[in-house]
PDB file of C-alpha atoms in Angstrom:
ATOM      1  CA  MET A  88     105.561 107.069 118.459  1.00 85.00           C
ATOM      2  CA  ILE A  89     104.510 109.997 117.338  1.00 85.00           C
ATOM      3  CA  VAL A  90     101.227 110.213 119.120  1.00 92.00           C
ATOM      4  CA  ALA A  91     102.612 109.228 122.225  1.00 91.00           C
ATOM      5  CA  ARG A  92     105.391 112.454 121.805  1.00 86.00           C
ATOM      6  CA  VAL A  93     102.196 115.069 120.791  1.00 88.00           C
ATOM      7  CA  CYS A  94     100.488 113.966 123.945  1.00 92.00           C
ATOM      8  CA  LYS A  95     103.837 114.182 126.631  1.00 89.00           C
ATOM      9  CA  LEU A  96     103.750 110.642 127.350  1.00 92.00           C
ATOM     10  CA  SER A  97     106.484 109.547 129.663  1.00 90.00           C
ATOM     11  CA  PRO A  98     109.117 107.074 127.751  1.00 86.00           C
ATOM     12  CA  GLN A  99     108.499 104.746 129.812  1.00 86.00           C
ATOM     13  CA  ASP A 100     104.249 105.044 128.811  1.00 91.00           C
ATOM     14  CA  THR A 101     105.769 105.122 125.201  1.00 90.00           C
ATOM     15  CA  ALA A 102     107.780 101.762 125.406  1.00 87.00           C
ATOM     16  CA  SER A 103     104.964 100.252 126.785  1.00 89.00           C
ATOM     17  CA  LEU A 104     102.518 101.245 123.941  1.00 92.00           C
ATOM     18  CA  ILE A 105     105.009 100.101 121.101  1.00 89.00           C
ATOM     19  CA  GLN A 106     104.742  96.991 123.262  1.00 90.00           C
ATOM     20  CA  THR A 107     101.172  96.367 123.174  1.00 94.00           C
ATOM     21  CA  ALA A 108     101.222  97.702 119.245  1.00 94.00           C
ATOM     22  CA  MET A 109     103.403  94.743 118.689  1.00 92.00           C
ATOM     23  CA  ILE A 110     100.875  92.100 120.916  1.00 95.00           C
ATOM     24  CA  VAL A 111      97.511  93.738 119.175  1.00 95.00           C
ATOM     25  CA  ALA A 112      99.139  93.442 115.647  1.00 95.00           C
ATOM     26  CA  GLY A 113      99.952  90.149 116.051  1.00 95.00           C
ATOM     27  CA  VAL A 114      96.661  89.574 117.546  1.00 96.00           C
ATOM     28  CA  GLY A 115      94.838  91.592 115.213  1.00 96.00           C
ATOM     29  CA  THR A 116      96.429  88.816 112.231  1.00 96.00           C
ATOM     30  CA  LEU A 117      95.530  86.038 113.931  1.00 97.00           C
ATOM     31  CA  VAL A 118      92.370  86.874 113.618  1.00 96.00           C
ATOM     32  CA  GLN A 119      91.642  87.776 110.246  1.00 96.00           C
ATOM     33  CA  LEU A 120      93.805  85.039 109.310  1.00 96.00           C
ATOM     34  CA  PHE A 121      91.460  82.336 110.985  1.00 95.00           C
ATOM     35  CA  ALA A 122      88.455  84.421 111.765  1.00 94.00           C
ATOM     36  CA  VAL A 123      86.732  84.191 115.105  1.00 93.00           C
ATOM     37  CA  TRP A 124      82.535  83.808 114.922  1.00 90.00           C
ATOM     38  CA  ARG A 125      81.852  86.604 111.807  1.00 91.00           C
ATOM     39  CA  ILE A 126      85.186  88.434 112.979  1.00 95.00           C
ATOM     40  CA  GLY A 127      87.887  88.075 111.074  1.00 94.00           C
ATOM     41  CA  ALA A 128      87.741  87.618 106.832  1.00 94.00           C
ATOM     42  CA  ARG A 129      90.079  84.362 106.961  1.00 95.00           C
ATOM     43  CA  LEU A 130      91.845  86.108 104.339  1.00 94.00           C
ATOM     44  CA  PRO A 131      95.981  86.657 104.432  1.00 93.00           C
ATOM     45  CA  LEU A 132      95.417  89.913 105.438  1.00 93.00           C
ATOM     46  CA  VAL A 133      98.317  91.510 107.630  1.00 93.00           C
ATOM     47  CA  MET A 134      97.108  94.186 110.108  1.00 94.00           C
ATOM     48  CA  GLY A 135      99.248  96.613 112.324  1.00 92.00           C
ATOM     49  CA  VAL A 136      98.276 100.246 114.407  1.00 92.00           C
ATOM     50  CA  SER A 137      97.225 102.603 111.704  1.00 88.00           C
ATOM     51  CA  PHE A 138      98.556 105.727 110.397  1.00 83.00           C
ATOM     52  CA  THR A 139      95.106 106.921 108.869  1.00 86.00           C
ATOM     53  CA  PHE A 140      94.328 107.987 113.423  1.00 92.00           C
ATOM     54  CA  VAL A 141      97.929 109.122 113.391  1.00 89.00           C
ATOM     55  CA  SER A 142      96.661 113.785 112.122  1.00 86.00           C
ATOM     56  CA  ILE A 143      93.638 113.349 114.249  1.00 92.00           C
ATOM     57  CA  PHE A 144      95.429 112.381 117.259  1.00 95.00           C
ATOM     58  CA  CYS A 145      97.472 114.327 117.052  1.00 90.00           C
ATOM     59  CA  PHE A 146      95.038 117.211 117.513  1.00 92.00           C
ATOM     60  CA  VAL A 147      92.095 115.045 119.126  1.00 95.00           C
ATOM     61  CA  GLY A 148      95.430 114.146 122.487  1.00 94.00           C
ATOM     62  CA  PRO A 149      96.795 117.782 123.414  1.00 93.00           C
ATOM     63  CA  LYS A 150      92.720 118.783 123.400  1.00 94.00           C
ATOM     64  CA  TRP A 151      91.928 116.521 125.245  1.00 96.00           C
ATOM     65  CA  GLY A 152      93.996 114.195 126.885  1.00 95.00           C
ATOM     66  CA  PHE A 153      95.376 110.516 125.490  1.00 96.00           C
ATOM     67  CA  GLU A 154      92.556 109.531 127.668  1.00 97.00           C
ATOM     68  CA  ALA A 155      89.666 110.978 124.749  1.00 97.00           C
ATOM     69  CA  VAL A 156      91.818 109.566 122.509  1.00 97.00           C
ATOM     70  CA  LEU A 157      91.327 105.960 124.172  1.00 97.00           C
ATOM     71  CA  GLY A 158      87.744 106.694 124.532  1.00 97.00           C
ATOM     72  CA  ALA A 159      86.751 107.453 120.993  1.00 97.00           C
ATOM     73  CA  ALA A 160      89.091 105.234 119.490  1.00 97.00           C
ATOM     74  CA  ILE A 161      86.732 102.719 121.603  1.00 97.00           C
ATOM     75  CA  VAL A 162      83.460 104.117 120.650  1.00 97.00           C
ATOM     76  CA  GLY A 163      84.082 103.908 117.008  1.00 96.00           C
ATOM     77  CA  GLY A 164      85.724 100.772 116.691  1.00 96.00           C
ATOM     78  CA  ILE A 165      82.916  99.349 117.768  1.00 96.00           C
ATOM     79  CA  ILE A 166      81.164 101.649 115.620  1.00 95.00           C
ATOM     80  CA  GLU A 167      82.818 100.135 112.271  1.00 94.00           C
ATOM     81  CA  GLY A 168      82.708  96.874 113.593  1.00 94.00           C
ATOM     82  CA  LEU A 169      78.801  96.792 113.502  1.00 93.00           C
ATOM     83  CA  LEU A 170      78.960  98.462 110.290  1.00 89.00           C
ATOM     84  CA  GLY A 171      81.302  95.824 108.634  1.00 88.00           C
ATOM     85  CA  PHE A 172      78.269  93.333 109.721  1.00 87.00           C
ATOM     86  CA  PHE A 173      76.247  95.408 106.396  1.00 83.00           C
ATOM     87  CA  ALA A 174      79.142  94.410 103.961  1.00 76.00           C
ATOM     88  CA  ALA A 175      76.992  94.622 100.923  1.00 67.00           C
ATOM     89  CA  TYR A 176      75.942  97.723 101.250  1.00 74.00           C
ATOM     90  CA  TRP A 177      79.563  99.450 102.066  1.00 71.00           C
ATOM     91  CA  ARG A 178      80.713  97.479  98.664  1.00 69.00           C
ATOM     92  CA  ARG A 179      77.862  99.851  96.221  1.00 72.00           C
ATOM     93  CA  ILE A 180      79.386 102.934  97.791  1.00 73.00           C
ATOM     94  CA  ILE A 181      83.154 102.308  98.193  1.00 71.00           C
ATOM     95  CA  SER A 182      84.433 101.510  94.015  1.00 72.00           C
ATOM     96  CA  PRO A 183      88.024 101.053  93.998  1.00 71.00           C
ATOM     97  CA  ILE A 184      88.555 104.140  92.500  1.00 78.00           C
ATOM     98  CA  VAL A 185      87.453 105.576  95.720  1.00 77.00           C
ATOM     99  CA  ALA A 186      89.755 103.555  98.193  1.00 70.00           C
ATOM    100  CA  ALA A 187      92.569 104.585  96.087  1.00 74.00           C
ATOM    101  CA  CYS A 188      92.007 108.097  96.500  1.00 79.00           C
ATOM    102  CA  VAL A 189      91.255 107.328 100.245  1.00 74.00           C
ATOM    103  CA  VAL A 190      94.665 105.916 100.516  1.00 72.00           C
ATOM    104  CA  THR A 191      96.138 108.420  98.405  1.00 78.00           C
ATOM    105  CA  GLY A 192      94.989 111.010 100.560  1.00 79.00           C
ATOM    106  CA  ILE A 193      96.033 109.877 103.768  1.00 74.00           C
ATOM    107  CA  GLY A 194      99.696 109.993 102.423  1.00 74.00           C
ATOM    108  CA  PHE A 195      99.080 113.886 102.033  1.00 81.00           C
ATOM    109  CA  SER A 196      97.662 114.402 105.040  1.00 77.00           C
ATOM    110  CA  LEU A 197     100.263 112.526 106.552  1.00 77.00           C
ATOM    111  CA  LEU A 198     103.367 114.045 104.951  1.00 83.00           C
ATOM    112  CA  PRO A 199     103.704 117.290 107.402  1.00 84.00           C
ATOM    113  CA  VAL A 200     103.721 114.809 110.571  1.00 81.00           C
ATOM    114  CA  GLY A 201     106.913 113.063 108.920  1.00 84.00           C
ATOM    115  CA  ALA A 202     107.893 116.908 108.202  1.00 88.00           C
ATOM    116  CA  ASN A 203     108.150 117.830 111.508  1.00 87.00           C
ATOM    117  CA  SER A 204     109.830 114.476 112.869  1.00 88.00           C
ATOM    118  CA  PHE A 205     112.539 115.013 110.681  1.00 90.00           C
ATOM    119  CA  ALA A 206     113.168 118.308 111.704  1.00 89.00           C
ATOM    120  CA  GLY A 207     112.963 117.085 115.395  1.00 88.00           C
ATOM    121  CA  GLY A 208     109.445 116.972 116.953  1.00 83.00           C
ATOM    122  CA  PHE A 209     106.599 118.551 118.336  1.00 74.00           C
ATOM    123  CA  GLY A 210     107.730 121.017 120.261  1.00 76.00           C
ATOM    124  CA  ALA A 211     111.465 119.808 120.381  1.00 79.00           C
ATOM    125  CA  PRO A 212     113.668 122.820 121.826  1.00 85.00           C
ATOM    126  CA  ASP A 213     116.534 121.376 119.354  1.00 86.00           C
ATOM    127  CA  PHE A 214     113.149 121.964 116.341  1.00 88.00           C
ATOM    128  CA  GLY A 215     114.921 122.207 113.254  1.00 87.00           C
ATOM    129  CA  SER A 216     118.921 121.557 114.266  1.00 91.00           C
ATOM    130  CA  VAL A 217     121.893 120.839 112.370  1.00 92.00           C
ATOM    131  CA  GLN A 218     121.689 117.106 113.785  1.00 92.00           C
ATOM    132  CA  ASN A 219     118.204 116.581 113.334  1.00 93.00           C
ATOM    133  CA  TRP A 220     118.928 117.675 109.419  1.00 93.00           C
ATOM    134  CA  VAL A 221     121.469 115.095 108.924  1.00 94.00           C
ATOM    135  CA  LEU A 222     120.010 112.140 110.943  1.00 94.00           C
ATOM    136  CA  GLY A 223     117.284 112.525 108.497  1.00 94.00           C
ATOM    137  CA  THR A 224     118.840 113.353 105.451  1.00 95.00           C
ATOM    138  CA  VAL A 225     120.990 110.235 105.867  1.00 95.00           C
ATOM    139  CA  THR A 226     118.318 108.120 107.164  1.00 95.00           C
ATOM    140  CA  LEU A 227     115.353 109.152 104.124  1.00 95.00           C
ATOM    141  CA  LEU A 228     118.797 109.287 101.333  1.00 95.00           C
ATOM    142  CA  SER A 229     119.413 105.890 102.682  1.00 95.00           C
ATOM    143  CA  CYS A 230     115.969 104.017 102.370  1.00 92.00           C
ATOM    144  CA  ILE A 231     115.851 105.593  98.926  1.00 93.00           C
ATOM    145  CA  ALA A 232     119.369 104.296  98.015  1.00 94.00           C
ATOM    146  CA  PHE A 233     118.450 100.789  98.974  1.00 93.00           C
ATOM    147  CA  ASN A 234     114.888 100.175  97.375  1.00 88.00           C
ATOM    148  CA  ILE A 235     116.620 101.693  93.984  1.00 91.00           C
ATOM    149  CA  PHE A 236     119.434  98.911  94.261  1.00 91.00           C
ATOM    150  CA  ALA A 237     117.606  95.845  96.048  1.00 89.00           C
ATOM    151  CA  LYS A 238     116.449  93.006  94.255  1.00 83.00           C
ATOM    152  CA  GLY A 239     113.565  91.956  94.363  1.00 76.00           C
ATOM    153  CA  ASN A 240     112.049  90.263  98.157  1.00 74.00           C
ATOM    154  CA  LEU A 241     115.064  92.746  99.585  1.00 82.00           C
ATOM    155  CA  LYS A 242     112.543  96.100  97.790  1.00 80.00           C
ATOM    156  CA  PRO A 243     110.482  96.194 101.120  1.00 76.00           C
ATOM    157  CA  LEU A 244     112.863  96.072 103.758  1.00 85.00           C
ATOM    158  CA  ALA A 245     114.352  99.885 102.658  1.00 88.00           C
ATOM    159  CA  VAL A 246     112.970 101.045 105.425  1.00 87.00           C
ATOM    160  CA  LEU A 247     113.878  98.816 107.630  1.00 89.00           C
ATOM    161  CA  PHE A 248     117.510  99.187 106.025  1.00 93.00           C
ATOM    162  CA  GLY A 249     117.015 103.074 106.849  1.00 93.00           C
ATOM    163  CA  LEU A 250     116.188 102.910 110.363  1.00 91.00           C
ATOM    164  CA  VAL A 251     118.901 100.779 111.529  1.00 93.00           C
ATOM    165  CA  THR A 252     120.913 103.199 109.452  1.00 95.00           C
ATOM    166  CA  GLY A 253     119.903 106.136 110.980  1.00 95.00           C
ATOM    167  CA  TYR A 254     119.934 105.008 114.739  1.00 93.00           C
ATOM    168  CA  VAL A 255     123.958 103.704 114.060  1.00 94.00           C
ATOM    169  CA  LEU A 256     124.078 107.047 113.043  1.00 95.00           C
ATOM    170  CA  ALA A 257     122.564 108.605 115.962  1.00 94.00           C
ATOM    171  CA  LEU A 258     124.555 106.754 118.632  1.00 92.00           C
ATOM    172  CA  PHE A 259     127.905 108.170 117.135  1.00 93.00           C
ATOM    173  CA  MET A 260     125.925 111.513 117.390  1.00 91.00           C
ATOM    174  CA  GLY A 261     125.127 111.344 120.505  1.00 89.00           C
ATOM    175  CA  LYS A 262     121.553 111.710 119.991  1.00 88.00           C
ATOM    176  CA  VAL A 263     120.127 108.254 121.907  1.00 87.00           C
ATOM    177  CA  ASP A 264     119.245 107.790 125.244  1.00 82.00           C
ATOM    178  CA  LEU A 265     120.108 104.164 126.364  1.00 80.00           C
ATOM    179  CA  SER A 266     118.969 104.563 129.528  1.00 79.00           C
ATOM    180  CA  LEU A 267     115.319 102.579 129.382  1.00 73.00           C
ATOM    181  CA  VAL A 268     116.846  99.776 127.344  1.00 74.00           C
ATOM    182  CA  SER A 269     119.348  99.461 130.560  1.00 74.00           C
ATOM    183  CA  SER A 270     116.195  99.594 132.869  1.00 74.00           C
ATOM    184  CA  ALA A 271     114.204  97.263 130.974  1.00 73.00           C
ATOM    185  CA  GLY A 272     113.418  93.945 132.308  1.00 75.00           C
ATOM    186  CA  LEU A 273     113.309  90.556 130.716  1.00 78.00           C
ATOM    187  CA  LEU A 274     109.496  89.421 130.086  1.00 82.00           C
ATOM    188  CA  SER A 275     105.696  91.512 130.400  1.00 83.00           C
ATOM    189  CA  LEU A 276     102.672  91.647 129.739  1.00 86.00           C
ATOM    190  CA  PRO A 277     100.835  94.475 128.606  1.00 87.00           C
ATOM    191  CA  ARG A 278      98.410  95.525 131.045  1.00 90.00           C
ATOM    192  CA  PHE A 279      94.076  96.341 130.681  1.00 93.00           C
ATOM    193  CA  LEU A 280      93.474  99.436 131.174  1.00 91.00           C
ATOM    194  CA  PRO A 281      96.401 101.323 131.609  1.00 94.00           C
ATOM    195  CA  PHE A 282      95.288 104.552 131.060  1.00 94.00           C
ATOM    196  CA  GLU A 283      91.359 105.539 132.038  1.00 94.00           C
ATOM    197  CA  PRO A 284      89.075 106.535 129.155  1.00 96.00           C
ATOM    198  CA  GLU A 285      87.095 108.947 129.006  1.00 96.00           C
ATOM    199  CA  PHE A 286      84.356 109.769 126.305  1.00 97.00           C
ATOM    200  CA  ASN A 287      84.554 112.867 124.956  1.00 96.00           C
ATOM    201  CA  LEU A 288      81.943 113.574 122.508  1.00 96.00           C
ATOM    202  CA  SER A 289      83.905 116.043 120.239  1.00 95.00           C
ATOM    203  CA  ALA A 290      86.929 113.296 120.147  1.00 96.00           C
ATOM    204  CA  ILE A 291      84.114 110.420 119.423  1.00 96.00           C
ATOM    205  CA  ILE A 292      82.193 112.199 116.501  1.00 95.00           C
ATOM    206  CA  SER A 293      85.934 113.395 115.108  1.00 93.00           C
ATOM    207  CA  VAL A 294      87.808 109.267 115.551  1.00 95.00           C
ATOM    208  CA  SER A 295      84.581 107.580 114.449  1.00 94.00           C
ATOM    209  CA  MET A 296      84.646 109.734 110.694  1.00 92.00           C
ATOM    210  CA  ILE A 297      87.975 108.815 110.590  1.00 91.00           C
ATOM    211  CA  PHE A 298      87.289 104.865 111.368  1.00 94.00           C
ATOM    212  CA  LEU A 299      84.946 105.254 107.732  1.00 88.00           C
ATOM    213  CA  VAL A 300      88.024 106.485 106.448  1.00 86.00           C
ATOM    214  CA  SER A 301      89.965 103.569 107.624  1.00 88.00           C
ATOM    215  CA  ALA A 302      87.047 101.277 106.615  1.00 89.00           C
ATOM    216  CA  THR A 303      86.913 102.611 102.760  1.00 84.00           C
ATOM    217  CA  GLU A 304      91.049 101.895 103.284  1.00 83.00           C
ATOM    218  CA  THR A 305      90.630  97.735 104.354  1.00 88.00           C
ATOM    219  CA  ILE A 306      87.602  97.346 102.082  1.00 86.00           C
ATOM    220  CA  GLY A 307      90.108  97.736  98.836  1.00 83.00           C
ATOM    221  CA  ASP A 308      92.744  95.958 100.633  1.00 85.00           C
ATOM    222  CA  THR A 309      90.893  92.976 100.452  1.00 89.00           C
ATOM    223  CA  SER A 310      89.863  94.008  97.016  1.00 85.00           C
ATOM    224  CA  ALA A 311      93.060  94.295  95.855  1.00 83.00           C
ATOM    225  CA  MET A 312      94.148  91.479  97.295  1.00 87.00           C
ATOM    226  CA  THR A 313      91.474  88.503  96.159  1.00 89.00           C
ATOM    227  CA  SER A 314      91.610  90.204  92.685  1.00 85.00           C
ATOM    228  CA  THR A 315      95.559  90.570  91.693  1.00 82.00           C
ATOM    229  CA  VAL A 316      96.875  87.807  93.824  1.00 85.00           C
ATOM    230  CA  LEU A 317      93.989  85.522  94.574  1.00 88.00           C
ATOM    231  CA  LYS A 318      92.615  86.362  90.859  1.00 87.00           C
ATOM    232  CA  ARG A 319      89.205  86.896  92.485  1.00 89.00           C
ATOM    233  CA  GLU A 320      86.828  89.085  93.499  1.00 88.00           C
ATOM    234  CA  ALA A 321      85.999  89.424  97.277  1.00 88.00           C
ATOM    235  CA  SER A 322      83.154  87.999  98.687  1.00 90.00           C
ATOM    236  CA  ASP A 323      80.660  89.876 101.660  1.00 88.00           C
ATOM    237  CA  ARG A 324      81.813  87.091 103.874  1.00 91.00           C
ATOM    238  CA  GLU A 325      85.202  88.032 103.784  1.00 93.00           C
ATOM    239  CA  ILE A 326      84.685  92.322 103.512  1.00 91.00           C
ATOM    240  CA  SER A 327      82.599  91.532 106.711  1.00 93.00           C
ATOM    241  CA  GLY A 328      84.841  89.787 108.569  1.00 94.00           C
ATOM    242  CA  SER A 329      87.802  91.755 107.537  1.00 94.00           C
ATOM    243  CA  LEU A 330      86.090  95.148 108.451  1.00 94.00           C
ATOM    244  CA  ALA A 331      84.948  93.391 111.790  1.00 95.00           C
ATOM    245  CA  CYS A 332      88.367  92.356 112.652  1.00 95.00           C
ATOM    246  CA  ASP A 333      89.540  96.219 111.836  1.00 95.00           C
ATOM    247  CA  GLY A 334      86.897  97.921 114.335  1.00 95.00           C
ATOM    248  CA  PHE A 335      86.744  94.741 117.454  1.00 97.00           C
ATOM    249  CA  VAL A 336      90.249  94.583 117.552  1.00 96.00           C
ATOM    250  CA  SER A 337      90.714  97.826 117.866  1.00 97.00           C
ATOM    251  CA  SER A 338      88.360  98.337 120.780  1.00 97.00           C
ATOM    252  CA  LEU A 339      90.341  96.024 121.745  1.00 96.00           C
ATOM    253  CA  SER A 340      93.210  97.216 121.987  1.00 96.00           C
ATOM    254  CA  ALA A 341      92.192 100.625 123.190  1.00 97.00           C
ATOM    255  CA  LEU A 342      91.359  98.707 126.477  1.00 96.00           C
ATOM    256  CA  PHE A 343      95.075  98.042 126.426  1.00 96.00           C
ATOM    257  CA  GLY A 344      95.917 101.633 125.826  1.00 95.00           C
ATOM    258  CA  CYS A 345      96.885 101.299 122.174  1.00 95.00           C
ATOM    259  CA  LEU A 346      95.468 102.775 118.721  1.00 96.00           C
ATOM    260  CA  PRO A 347      93.470 101.326 116.112  1.00 96.00           C
ATOM    261  CA  ILE A 348      94.599  98.242 113.752  1.00 94.00           C
ATOM    262  CA  THR A 349      94.020  98.053 110.067  1.00 92.00           C
ATOM    263  CA  SER A 350      94.935  96.049 107.412  1.00 89.00           C
ATOM    264  CA  PHE A 351      98.009  96.607 106.253  1.00 84.00           C
ATOM    265  CA  SER A 352      98.713  97.734 102.025  1.00 76.00           C
ATOM    266  CA  GLN A 353     102.262  97.319 102.225  1.00 72.00           C
ATOM    267  CA  ASN A 354     102.107  93.619 102.788  1.00 78.00           C
ATOM    268  CA  ILE A 355      99.483  93.453  99.787  1.00 79.00           C
ATOM    269  CA  GLY A 356     102.599  94.022  97.663  1.00 71.00           C
ATOM    270  CA  LEU A 357     104.464  91.714  99.352  1.00 73.00           C
ATOM    271  CA  LEU A 358     101.486  88.867  98.694  1.00 81.00           C
ATOM    272  CA  ALA A 359     101.726  89.880  94.526  1.00 76.00           C
ATOM    273  CA  MET A 360     105.599  89.848  94.804  1.00 69.00           C
ATOM    274  CA  THR A 361     106.046  86.918  96.578  1.00 73.00           C
ATOM    275  CA  LYS A 362     102.823  84.781  95.980  1.00 79.00           C
ATOM    276  CA  VAL A 363     102.896  83.281  99.229  1.00 83.00           C
ATOM    277  CA  VAL A 364      99.432  83.464 100.373  1.00 88.00           C
ATOM    278  CA  ASN A 365      99.303  80.432 102.290  1.00 91.00           C
ATOM    279  CA  ARG A 366      97.846  81.801 105.749  1.00 93.00           C
ATOM    280  CA  TYR A 367      99.400  79.432 108.145  1.00 93.00           C
ATOM    281  CA  THR A 368     102.768  81.060 106.784  1.00 91.00           C
ATOM    282  CA  ILE A 369     101.898  84.805 107.460  1.00 92.00           C
ATOM    283  CA  ALA A 370     100.914  83.452 111.319  1.00 95.00           C
ATOM    284  CA  THR A 371     104.152  82.824 111.353  1.00 93.00           C
ATOM    285  CA  GLY A 372     104.924  86.898 110.881  1.00 90.00           C
ATOM    286  CA  ALA A 373     102.174  87.250 113.704  1.00 94.00           C
ATOM    287  CA  GLY A 374     104.080  85.121 116.206  1.00 92.00           C
ATOM    288  CA  ILE A 375     106.891  86.864 115.802  1.00 89.00           C
ATOM    289  CA  MET A 376     105.180  90.418 116.612  1.00 91.00           C
ATOM    290  CA  LEU A 377     103.984  88.625 119.142  1.00 93.00           C
ATOM    291  CA  LEU A 378     107.343  87.498 120.299  1.00 88.00           C
ATOM    292  CA  ALA A 379     108.655  90.779 120.073  1.00 85.00           C
ATOM    293  CA  GLY A 380     105.452  92.198 121.919  1.00 88.00           C
ATOM    294  CA  VAL A 381     106.966  90.284 125.414  1.00 89.00           C
ATOM    295  CA  PHE A 382     109.781  91.469 125.479  1.00 87.00           C
ATOM    296  CA  PRO A 383     109.862  95.135 127.042  1.00 83.00           C
ATOM    297  CA  ILE A 384     113.584  95.144 125.327  1.00 84.00           C
ATOM    298  CA  VAL A 385     112.113  95.948 121.761  1.00 83.00           C
ATOM    299  CA  GLY A 386     109.645  98.219 122.768  1.00 80.00           C
ATOM    300  CA  ALA A 387     111.780 100.012 124.840  1.00 82.00           C
ATOM    301  CA  LEU A 388     114.651 100.259 121.461  1.00 83.00           C
ATOM    302  CA  LEU A 389     112.252 101.607 119.971  1.00 81.00           C
ATOM    303  CA  ALA A 390     111.099 104.234 122.322  1.00 81.00           C
ATOM    304  CA  SER A 391     114.995 105.654 122.396  1.00 85.00           C
ATOM    305  CA  LEU A 392     114.764 106.245 118.469  1.00 87.00           C
ATOM    306  CA  PRO A 393     115.259 109.887 117.264  1.00 90.00           C
ATOM    307  CA  GLU A 394     112.436 111.478 115.953  1.00 89.00           C
ATOM    308  CA  ALA A 395     114.499 112.631 113.967  1.00 92.00           C
ATOM    309  CA  VAL A 396     115.466 109.040 112.460  1.00 93.00           C
ATOM    310  CA  LEU A 397     111.406 108.670 112.403  1.00 89.00           C
ATOM    311  CA  GLY A 398     110.936 111.215 110.532  1.00 90.00           C
ATOM    312  CA  GLY A 399     113.021 110.028 107.391  1.00 91.00           C
ATOM    313  CA  CYS A 400     111.539 106.728 107.523  1.00 88.00           C
ATOM    314  CA  THR A 401     108.234 108.115 108.160  1.00 85.00           C
ATOM    315  CA  ILE A 402     108.207 110.311 105.396  1.00 86.00           C
ATOM    316  CA  MET A 403     108.963 107.109 103.418  1.00 83.00           C
ATOM    317  CA  ILE A 404     106.272 105.153 104.203  1.00 79.00           C
ATOM    318  CA  PHE A 405     103.993 107.924 103.600  1.00 78.00           C
ATOM    319  CA  GLY A 406     104.825 108.758 100.282  1.00 78.00           C
ATOM    320  CA  ASN A 407     104.975 105.218  99.546  1.00 72.00           C
TER     321      ASN A 407
END
């Protein structure tokens, strides 16, 4: 949603992008769980559209267009996927402390993006208005309060609770445009090449560098999951498969007009809390994402989310 708004995509294209993102997340998770040839780790890693790329896409998009974002994502994903086949060399360079520093750095670099959304979003006519500050503050405080007072497995739902609270408040304040929701169809599938990718060399170099950062995060997540949950070190085959999935599915995602995916660190914490590592159980989550992606009303509802509510949630996420 952040990248779509910075790139000036229409509300319809934004809703379609969200819908595709959920489908790609489901597909990526299934590939990671069960593997296709050497692509996928066969581990309970949950994939989703990566926050790592938000900052660079917020630069590339306005400068060269959303088409250049997709072209760079296609090339960068292929590069990461191919590098994944040489995982044994990566592991010598990227120790756990390197991966930890990278993930922390990503969080710090994204906080200004969350702060802009909190105030109303890049270039918004009501940027910094009292209404936006009220919405963002209520959303953020709801996330924090839920995280403090919720017990056990409910804690990870803090962001969802804040999002719903902020959305309901925004409805009462008249800040939600439901016209897109009312016009959404019943069923829809993502379109192949909804935007024609452009291969801008400067964009490709910039984005490919961030793919290396994403690879570092994926190695860290894979290693952390096996060591904390499975009580062993990740094998070279598992590291290789997780990186290949990260890269090649990101390229596939761009072909359908969506952004790159990566493993989600939040879910490593969930696995450690619940001790549930059965791949078929995790696959039900991927199935839910796929189902949500084929119903356009889900994407339309999320696209109608006010920027300030999104900002309140993302500051919590980036901080975590």
